[in-house]
């Protein structure tokens, strides 16, 4: 697959396929979006929001969560705000998310089946990392979005003038509904 991608890339650049995407690093809509890495949202999410190349900072991970108050998501949002002019943040969960109902215990079992030693997992757990919780999912996407919004609003490093709101996107139609707080 990588060879095919490399070949496509060569032709893309040669035929100047990049021209419609030319823009700057500053988000024109002064917007950051925190959302899920789900494959159905790759093109659907920007299309359904009317976001084009250059419009927004889009931060993605499994579930569209912050995961850790001083992890990469919060850091990325602060870079967007302080260096790139972001004024508004949308947290967007989506229907039928793979992270919903994910079981940390099951994930550790799968790791063991893939040859990762249980002993290593135990050592990590004994060093104070709750692996089951870390790999576990959320039970409700609405609750997860609301909690993420709350944690961002209450984060001690979040500037108070930043507007933060939560939404759920329909993974098929792209319809956006507010996750009421
Ligand atoms: Zn998802």
Short mmCIF file of C-alpha atoms and ligand atoms in Angstrom, two decimals:
data_model
loop_
_atom_site.label_atom_id
_atom_site.label_comp_id
_atom_site.label_asym_id
_atom_site.label_seq_id
_atom_site.Cartn_x
_atom_site.Cartn_y
_atom_site.Cartn_z
CA UNK A 1 0.00 0.00 0.00
CA UNK A 2 2.82 2.43 0.87
CA UNK A 3 4.37 1.91 -2.60
CA UNK A 4 1.04 2.80 -4.22
CA UNK A 5 0.79 5.90 -2.05
CA UNK A 6 4.34 6.97 -2.95
CA UNK A 7 3.56 6.55 -6.65
CA UNK A 8 0.32 8.53 -6.32
CA UNK A 9 2.21 11.24 -4.44
CA UNK A 10 4.84 11.58 -7.17
CA UNK A 11 2.13 12.10 -9.80
CA UNK A 12 0.16 14.46 -7.52
CA UNK A 13 3.09 16.84 -7.11
CA UNK A 14 4.15 16.53 -10.76
CA UNK A 15 0.68 17.50 -11.99
CA UNK A 16 0.54 20.38 -9.47
CA UNK A 17 -2.42 18.75 -7.67
CA UNK A 18 -1.58 20.84 -4.61
CA UNK A 19 -2.62 24.13 -6.17
CA UNK A 20 -6.25 24.17 -4.91
CA UNK A 21 -4.94 23.64 -1.36
CA UNK A 22 -2.49 26.52 -1.12
CA UNK A 23 -3.04 28.48 2.12
CA UNK A 24 -1.18 29.60 5.29
CA UNK A 25 -0.67 28.02 8.71
CA UNK A 26 -3.07 30.51 10.33
CA UNK A 27 -6.67 29.18 10.57
CA UNK A 28 -8.92 31.57 8.60
CA UNK A 29 -11.97 30.77 10.77
CA UNK A 30 -9.91 31.12 14.01
CA UNK A 31 -11.26 27.70 14.94
CA UNK A 32 -9.87 24.50 16.46
CA UNK A 33 -11.78 21.22 16.24
CA UNK A 34 -11.10 18.30 18.58
CA UNK A 35 -12.62 15.14 17.12
CA UNK A 36 -12.25 11.40 16.56
CA UNK A 37 -9.88 9.66 14.15
CA UNK A 38 -12.81 7.63 12.74
CA UNK A 39 -12.30 6.98 8.99
CA UNK A 40 -15.88 8.01 8.17
CA UNK A 41 -15.11 11.55 9.32
CA UNK A 42 -11.97 12.11 7.19
CA UNK A 43 -13.82 13.99 4.45
CA UNK A 44 -17.35 14.06 5.88
CA UNK A 45 -16.54 16.26 8.90
CA UNK A 46 -14.91 19.18 7.05
CA UNK A 47 -17.46 18.92 4.22
CA UNK A 48 -20.40 18.94 6.66
CA UNK A 49 -18.96 21.95 8.53
CA UNK A 50 -18.01 23.87 5.40
CA UNK A 51 -14.36 23.81 6.44
CA UNK A 52 -11.76 24.08 3.69
CA UNK A 53 -8.00 23.76 3.73
CA UNK A 54 -6.61 26.60 5.82
CA UNK A 55 -9.81 27.18 7.82
CA UNK A 56 -9.22 25.33 11.12
CA UNK A 57 -6.82 23.39 13.31
CA UNK A 58 -8.15 19.83 13.47
CA UNK A 59 -6.87 17.67 16.33
CA UNK A 60 -7.81 14.01 16.17
CA UNK A 61 -7.43 10.95 18.34
CA UNK A 62 -9.41 7.85 19.32
CA UNK A 63 -12.67 9.25 20.68
CA UNK A 64 -11.79 12.95 20.38
CA UNK A 65 -10.84 13.21 24.05
CA UNK A 66 -8.18 15.10 25.99
CA UNK A 67 -7.02 11.89 27.75
CA UNK A 68 -4.57 13.77 29.98
CA UNK A 69 -4.73 17.41 31.21
CA UNK A 70 -1.09 17.95 30.25
CA UNK A 71 -1.03 15.69 27.20
CA UNK A 72 -0.67 16.44 23.50
CA UNK A 73 -4.27 17.61 22.95
CA UNK A 74 -4.13 20.43 25.49
CA UNK A 75 -0.66 21.37 24.25
CA UNK A 76 -1.89 21.49 20.64
CA UNK A 77 -4.88 23.64 21.61
CA UNK A 78 -2.61 26.08 23.45
CA UNK A 79 -0.29 26.30 20.43
CA UNK A 80 -3.34 26.99 18.26
CA UNK A 81 -4.57 29.69 20.65
CA UNK A 82 -1.29 31.41 21.50
CA UNK A 83 0.63 31.08 18.24
CA UNK A 84 -1.97 30.72 15.52
CA UNK A 85 -4.93 32.88 16.55
CA UNK A 86 -7.55 30.26 17.52
CA UNK A 87 -10.48 31.90 19.37
CA UNK A 88 -13.05 29.11 19.37
CA UNK A 89 -12.95 25.34 20.06
CA UNK A 90 -15.48 22.73 18.92
CA UNK A 91 -15.35 19.29 20.55
CA UNK A 92 -17.08 16.89 18.15
CA UNK A 93 -17.94 13.31 19.11
CA UNK A 94 -19.85 11.12 16.68
CA UNK A 95 -22.45 8.36 16.55
CA UNK A 96 -21.32 4.70 16.53
CA UNK A 97 -17.84 5.66 17.81
CA UNK A 98 -15.46 2.70 18.17
CA UNK A 99 -14.22 4.02 21.51
CA UNK A 100 -17.71 3.76 23.01
CA UNK A 101 -17.87 0.60 25.11
CA UNK A 102 -14.19 -0.25 24.61
CA UNK A 103 -12.94 -2.43 27.47
CA UNK A 104 -9.44 -1.84 28.85
CA UNK A 105 -9.22 -5.37 30.24
CA UNK A 106 -10.05 -6.79 26.79
CA UNK A 107 -7.41 -4.57 25.19
CA UNK A 108 -4.73 -5.88 27.56
CA UNK A 109 -5.81 -9.44 26.75
CA UNK A 110 -5.44 -8.66 23.03
CA UNK A 111 -1.98 -7.24 23.65
CA UNK A 112 -1.00 -10.45 25.39
CA UNK A 113 -2.31 -12.44 22.42
CA UNK A 114 -0.12 -10.25 20.19
CA UNK A 115 2.98 -11.31 22.11
CA UNK A 116 3.32 -8.42 24.58
CA UNK A 117 4.45 -9.80 27.91
CA UNK A 118 2.04 -9.65 30.83
CA UNK A 119 5.06 -9.06 33.03
CA UNK A 120 5.80 -5.76 31.24
CA UNK A 121 2.19 -4.70 31.64
CA UNK A 122 2.37 -5.47 35.36
CA UNK A 123 5.58 -3.43 35.71
CA UNK A 124 3.89 -0.46 33.98
CA UNK A 125 0.86 -0.82 36.27
CA UNK A 126 3.10 -0.95 39.34
CA UNK A 127 4.79 2.30 38.22
CA UNK A 128 1.46 4.02 38.68
CA UNK A 129 -0.04 3.85 35.16
CA UNK A 130 -3.60 2.51 35.17
CA UNK A 131 -3.38 0.71 31.80
CA UNK A 132 -6.94 -0.58 31.93
CA UNK A 133 -8.29 2.91 32.38
CA UNK A 134 -5.88 4.35 29.79
CA UNK A 135 -6.97 1.85 27.13
CA UNK A 136 -10.61 1.82 28.17
CA UNK A 137 -13.34 3.66 26.29
CA UNK A 138 -16.29 5.78 27.37
CA UNK A 139 -19.80 4.47 27.95
CA UNK A 140 -21.64 7.37 26.31
CA UNK A 141 -20.36 9.73 23.62
CA UNK A 142 -22.65 12.55 24.87
CA UNK A 143 -21.19 12.28 28.37
CA UNK A 144 -17.67 12.08 27.01
CA UNK A 145 -18.11 15.26 24.92
CA UNK A 146 -19.67 17.11 27.87
CA UNK A 147 -16.83 16.04 30.17
CA UNK A 148 -14.19 17.02 27.61
CA UNK A 149 -15.76 20.47 27.18
CA UNK A 150 -15.95 20.89 30.95
CA UNK A 151 -12.33 19.82 31.46
CA UNK A 152 -11.14 22.28 28.78
CA UNK A 153 -13.21 25.14 30.21
CA UNK A 154 -11.92 24.46 33.71
CA UNK A 155 -8.31 23.86 32.68
CA UNK A 156 -6.06 26.25 34.65
CA UNK A 157 -4.08 27.14 31.50
CA UNK A 158 -7.11 27.81 29.26
CA UNK A 159 -7.49 31.55 28.54
CA UNK A 160 -10.97 32.70 29.65
CA UNK A 161 -11.86 34.43 26.36
CA UNK A 162 -11.82 31.16 24.37
CA UNK A 163 -15.30 29.88 23.46
CA UNK A 164 -15.62 26.08 23.86
CA UNK A 165 -18.64 23.98 22.87
CA UNK A 166 -19.52 20.32 22.37
CA UNK A 167 -21.33 18.53 19.53
CA UNK A 168 -22.22 15.08 18.25
CA UNK A 169 -21.98 14.39 14.52
CA UNK A 170 -24.05 11.73 12.77
CA UNK A 171 -21.40 9.48 11.17
CA UNK A 172 -23.62 8.88 8.12
CA UNK A 173 -25.33 12.21 7.38
CA UNK A 174 -22.86 14.61 9.02
CA UNK A 175 -25.73 16.23 10.97
CA UNK A 176 -24.42 18.17 13.95
CA UNK A 177 -26.29 18.37 17.25
CA UNK A 178 -25.23 20.29 20.32
CA UNK A 179 -24.19 18.17 23.30
CA UNK A 180 -26.15 20.17 25.86
CA UNK A 181 -24.26 21.13 28.98
ZN1 LIG B 1 -14.88 7.64 17.08
#
